[in-house]
Tab-separated table of C-alpha atoms in Angstrom:
chain	number	residue	atom	x	y	z
A	1	UNK	CA	102.691	56.950	178.665
A	2	UNK	CA	99.552	56.208	180.698
A	3	UNK	CA	99.438	53.049	182.784
A	4	UNK	CA	97.256	50.366	181.232
A	5	UNK	CA	95.956	47.382	183.158
A	6	UNK	CA	94.540	44.299	181.501
A	7	UNK	CA	93.084	41.428	183.529
A	8	UNK	CA	93.035	37.929	182.049
A	9	UNK	CA	91.523	34.893	183.816
A	10	UNK	CA	93.174	31.519	183.155
A	11	UNK	CA	92.690	28.103	184.683
A	12	UNK	CA	95.668	26.110	185.889
A	13	UNK	CA	95.022	22.625	187.320
A	14	UNK	CA	91.350	23.526	187.486
A	15	UNK	CA	91.958	26.725	189.510
A	16	UNK	CA	91.235	30.213	188.159
A	17	UNK	CA	94.366	32.350	187.984
A	18	UNK	CA	94.171	36.114	187.577
A	19	UNK	CA	97.033	37.559	185.565
A	20	UNK	CA	97.705	41.307	185.460
A	21	UNK	CA	99.540	42.692	182.452
A	22	UNK	CA	100.940	46.182	182.971
A	23	UNK	CA	102.254	48.347	180.176
A	24	UNK	CA	103.652	51.814	180.169
A	25	UNK	CA	105.612	51.397	183.406
A	26	UNK	CA	108.801	52.731	181.892
A	27	UNK	CA	108.684	56.234	180.471
A	28	UNK	CA	111.288	58.890	179.803
A	29	UNK	CA	112.069	61.048	182.802
A	30	UNK	CA	110.600	64.493	182.295
A	31	UNK	CA	113.116	67.233	181.707
A	32	UNK	CA	113.339	69.934	184.357
A	33	UNK	CA	113.937	73.576	183.563
A	34	UNK	CA	117.665	74.038	182.951
A	35	UNK	CA	119.505	75.732	185.806
A	36	UNK	CA	122.412	76.655	183.544
A	37	UNK	CA	120.200	78.137	180.849
A	38	UNK	CA	118.073	80.306	183.130
A	39	UNK	CA	118.735	84.054	182.994
A	40	UNK	CA	120.017	85.077	186.379
A	41	UNK	CA	120.485	88.321	188.249
A	42	UNK	CA	122.897	87.439	191.096
A	43	UNK	CA	122.252	88.361	194.728
A	44	UNK	CA	124.978	87.179	197.113
A	45	UNK	CA	124.259	86.396	200.762
A	46	UNK	CA	127.246	87.516	202.845
A	47	UNK	CA	125.935	86.946	206.368
A	48	UNK	CA	125.141	83.708	208.193
A	49	UNK	CA	123.059	85.467	210.822
A	50	UNK	CA	119.280	85.770	210.669
A	51	UNK	CA	119.170	88.626	213.160
A	52	UNK	CA	119.385	92.287	212.182
A	53	UNK	CA	122.731	92.953	210.484
A	54	UNK	CA	122.905	96.514	209.075
A	55	UNK	CA	124.628	96.644	205.709
A	56	UNK	CA	124.772	92.844	205.408
A	57	UNK	CA	122.881	90.738	202.900
A	58	UNK	CA	121.068	88.046	204.860
A	59	UNK	CA	119.089	85.264	203.208
A	60	UNK	CA	115.761	86.870	204.120
A	61	UNK	CA	116.966	90.205	202.712
A	62	UNK	CA	117.993	88.469	199.477
A	63	UNK	CA	114.508	86.952	199.074
A	64	UNK	CA	112.924	90.354	199.733
A	65	UNK	CA	115.208	92.015	197.163
A	66	UNK	CA	114.308	89.352	194.585
A	67	UNK	CA	110.576	89.657	195.316
A	68	UNK	CA	110.418	93.446	195.161
A	69	UNK	CA	113.109	94.137	192.528
A	70	UNK	CA	114.529	96.665	194.956
A	71	UNK	CA	117.558	96.681	197.243
A	72	UNK	CA	116.980	95.369	200.766
A	73	UNK	CA	119.422	96.070	203.594
A	74	UNK	CA	122.794	95.024	202.116
A	75	UNK	CA	121.367	93.132	199.123
A	76	UNK	CA	121.234	94.572	195.580
A	77	UNK	CA	117.910	94.876	193.791
A	78	UNK	CA	116.471	91.877	192.037
A	79	UNK	CA	115.275	91.956	188.441
A	80	UNK	CA	111.947	91.343	186.751
A	81	UNK	CA	113.305	88.031	185.421
A	82	UNK	CA	114.976	85.111	187.168
A	83	UNK	CA	117.152	86.104	190.129
A	84	UNK	CA	119.803	83.810	191.631
A	85	UNK	CA	120.699	83.817	195.308
A	86	UNK	CA	124.284	82.688	195.889
A	87	UNK	CA	126.322	82.483	199.092
A	88	UNK	CA	129.725	83.959	199.877
A	89	UNK	CA	132.587	81.679	200.871
A	90	UNK	CA	132.444	81.471	204.658
A	91	UNK	CA	134.927	80.004	207.128
A	92	UNK	CA	132.806	77.325	208.764
A	93	UNK	CA	133.176	74.264	211.002
A	94	UNK	CA	134.021	71.013	209.268
A	95	UNK	CA	130.363	69.953	209.449
A	96	UNK	CA	129.262	72.961	207.412
A	97	UNK	CA	127.808	76.470	207.519
A	98	UNK	CA	124.382	76.869	209.112
A	99	UNK	CA	121.830	79.670	208.985
A	100	UNK	CA	119.672	79.357	212.114
A	101	UNK	CA	116.316	80.918	211.288
A	102	UNK	CA	114.782	83.248	213.857
A	103	UNK	CA	111.409	83.238	212.074
A	104	UNK	CA	109.796	82.116	208.793
A	105	UNK	CA	111.462	83.430	205.634
A	106	UNK	CA	109.466	85.712	203.297
A	107	UNK	CA	107.252	83.904	200.791
A	108	UNK	CA	108.961	83.667	197.381
A	109	UNK	CA	106.731	85.534	194.929
A	110	UNK	CA	109.023	86.006	191.875
A	111	UNK	CA	111.132	83.641	189.730
A	112	UNK	CA	114.089	82.502	191.820
A	113	UNK	CA	117.062	80.143	191.934
A	114	UNK	CA	118.758	79.429	195.263
A	115	UNK	CA	122.221	77.899	194.837
A	116	UNK	CA	123.219	76.855	198.330
A	117	UNK	CA	126.848	75.749	197.858
A	118	UNK	CA	126.305	73.087	200.538
A	119	UNK	CA	124.847	75.474	203.138
A	120	UNK	CA	122.529	74.299	205.902
A	121	UNK	CA	119.328	76.200	206.601
A	122	UNK	CA	117.740	75.184	209.878
A	123	UNK	CA	114.183	75.903	210.943
A	124	UNK	CA	115.307	75.241	214.522
A	125	UNK	CA	112.344	72.851	214.967
A	126	UNK	CA	110.179	75.974	215.118
A	127	UNK	CA	109.791	77.455	211.636
A	128	UNK	CA	109.087	76.519	208.046
A	129	UNK	CA	112.159	77.062	205.878
A	130	UNK	CA	110.792	77.998	202.414
A	131	UNK	CA	107.304	79.110	201.393
A	132	UNK	CA	106.877	79.329	197.599
A	133	UNK	CA	104.219	81.015	195.495
A	134	UNK	CA	103.022	80.155	191.988
A	135	UNK	CA	106.331	80.942	190.245
A	136	UNK	CA	109.277	78.913	188.871
A	137	UNK	CA	111.804	78.147	191.633
A	138	UNK	CA	115.002	76.079	191.640
A	139	UNK	CA	116.693	75.064	194.906
A	140	UNK	CA	120.069	73.379	194.518
A	141	UNK	CA	123.100	72.276	196.550
A	142	UNK	CA	121.470	72.940	199.901
A	143	UNK	CA	120.651	71.173	203.170
A	144	UNK	CA	117.207	71.942	204.591
A	145	UNK	CA	116.935	70.708	208.169
A	146	UNK	CA	114.696	70.899	211.232
A	147	UNK	CA	111.859	72.789	209.560
A	148	UNK	CA	108.435	72.683	211.160
A	149	UNK	CA	104.984	73.683	209.870
A	150	UNK	CA	101.466	72.408	209.358
A	151	UNK	CA	102.258	71.866	205.643
A	152	UNK	CA	105.791	71.545	204.297
A	153	UNK	CA	108.220	71.880	207.182
A	154	UNK	CA	111.089	72.209	204.723
A	155	UNK	CA	109.281	73.662	201.689
A	156	UNK	CA	105.652	74.520	201.056
A	157	UNK	CA	104.583	75.002	197.436
A	158	UNK	CA	101.378	76.490	196.082
A	159	UNK	CA	101.087	76.162	192.318
A	160	UNK	CA	104.896	76.357	192.133
A	161	UNK	CA	107.053	74.855	189.389
A	162	UNK	CA	109.813	73.662	191.697
A	163	UNK	CA	113.078	71.957	190.758
A	164	UNK	CA	115.081	70.428	193.626
A	165	UNK	CA	118.614	69.362	192.680
A	166	UNK	CA	121.217	67.918	195.076
A	167	UNK	CA	119.303	68.897	198.206
A	168	UNK	CA	119.304	67.044	201.543
A	169	UNK	CA	116.128	67.173	203.667
A	170	UNK	CA	116.594	65.929	207.211
A	171	UNK	CA	114.791	66.213	210.534
A	172	UNK	CA	111.822	68.174	209.178
A	173	UNK	CA	108.356	67.824	210.756
A	174	UNK	CA	104.823	68.688	209.666
A	175	UNK	CA	101.269	67.418	209.715
A	176	UNK	CA	101.307	67.274	205.895
A	177	UNK	CA	104.562	66.748	203.989
A	178	UNK	CA	107.480	67.064	206.388
A	179	UNK	CA	110.123	67.951	203.814
A	180	UNK	CA	107.891	69.188	200.962
A	181	UNK	CA	104.190	69.951	201.036
A	182	UNK	CA	103.078	70.352	197.419
A	183	UNK	CA	99.781	71.803	196.283
A	184	UNK	CA	98.734	71.720	192.604
A	185	UNK	CA	102.151	72.467	191.168
A	186	UNK	CA	104.938	70.739	189.275
A	187	UNK	CA	107.824	69.214	191.202
A	188	UNK	CA	111.108	67.798	189.864
A	189	UNK	CA	113.503	66.176	192.363
A	190	UNK	CA	116.956	65.048	191.235
A	191	UNK	CA	119.920	63.519	193.098
A	192	UNK	CA	118.534	64.403	196.506
A	193	UNK	CA	118.096	62.751	199.914
A	194	UNK	CA	115.133	62.627	202.303
A	195	UNK	CA	116.017	61.186	205.707
A	196	UNK	CA	114.504	61.183	209.201
A	197	UNK	CA	111.573	63.422	208.294
A	198	UNK	CA	108.204	62.916	209.989
A	199	UNK	CA	104.628	63.890	209.131
A	200	UNK	CA	101.164	62.451	209.559
A	201	UNK	CA	100.525	62.540	205.794
A	202	UNK	CA	103.664	61.993	203.694
A	203	UNK	CA	106.729	61.530	205.854
A	204	UNK	CA	109.045	62.966	203.201
A	205	UNK	CA	106.578	64.764	200.948
A	206	UNK	CA	102.860	65.153	200.396
A	207	UNK	CA	101.417	65.832	196.964
A	208	UNK	CA	97.858	66.998	196.291
A	209	UNK	CA	97.170	67.331	192.574
A	210	UNK	CA	99.817	68.453	190.097
A	211	UNK	CA	102.743	66.289	189.026
A	212	UNK	CA	106.000	65.041	190.526
A	213	UNK	CA	109.066	63.482	188.888
A	214	UNK	CA	111.728	61.858	191.104
A	215	UNK	CA	115.108	60.589	189.901
A	216	UNK	CA	118.314	59.337	191.592
A	217	UNK	CA	116.867	60.172	194.996
A	218	UNK	CA	117.095	58.339	198.344
A	219	UNK	CA	114.355	58.003	200.957
A	220	UNK	CA	115.532	56.693	204.331
A	221	UNK	CA	113.948	56.432	207.802
A	222	UNK	CA	111.052	58.801	207.066
A	223	UNK	CA	107.834	58.172	208.986
A	224	UNK	CA	104.148	58.921	208.448
A	225	UNK	CA	100.716	57.602	209.314
A	226	UNK	CA	99.755	57.653	205.614
A	227	UNK	CA	102.768	57.431	203.316
A	228	UNK	CA	105.948	57.008	205.307
A	229	UNK	CA	107.936	58.405	202.404
A	230	UNK	CA	105.343	59.728	199.934
A	231	UNK	CA	101.699	60.629	200.407
A	232	UNK	CA	99.985	61.302	197.064
A	233	UNK	CA	96.345	62.410	197.179
A	234	UNK	CA	93.699	63.535	194.702
A	235	UNK	CA	94.142	63.517	190.933
A	236	UNK	CA	97.928	63.601	190.653
A	237	UNK	CA	100.775	62.342	188.480
A	238	UNK	CA	103.806	60.687	190.099
A	239	UNK	CA	106.808	59.331	188.205
A	240	UNK	CA	109.703	57.668	190.048
């Protein structure tokens, strides 16, 4: 429901008192696209390296296979519908498995779900982690850390319908939107954490136009010149 503001002037003990009545503050949380219901062609990442690994399916190869609907290195071909990138079971240190990026990942240009199984993807304080086009994307069960870019150190969207579910964003940096830089798209964030991210505009995320729905999500120790946690600009819809 739209926010309605009504101003009413009253006098108490001879002094004018301005009372603001707000309605429509509580509205149903918008439903995100269902991860379980989405058709999915599976592509399984079986390598933690981001360097050349002949015959292995790296994360960047999996994105390429999904984009082009053709096999890439050790990854099977994606489909014309929704593809799902999964990760093999790796033997990792107790603090988790990490993919250390050696460069920006390919831009996602087809429908995609990334189910991280608790993986870390690190931009190494040098690179943006995910760049998303104007397609539906779901990113779940993942830790996106130490990304760096002008816009969206962790994730940049451009007309994307993005669902973020059980994702941790930490240590990302950008001028605009350290964890997520959103442009004219639709963003759903559920059960996620934004901590220790830093940007000039929107320490955790920056939104320009479009709509964002946030639920069961924690913002902690993010910093920004305008919007330490959230910077929302232009004609935009934000529901928390």
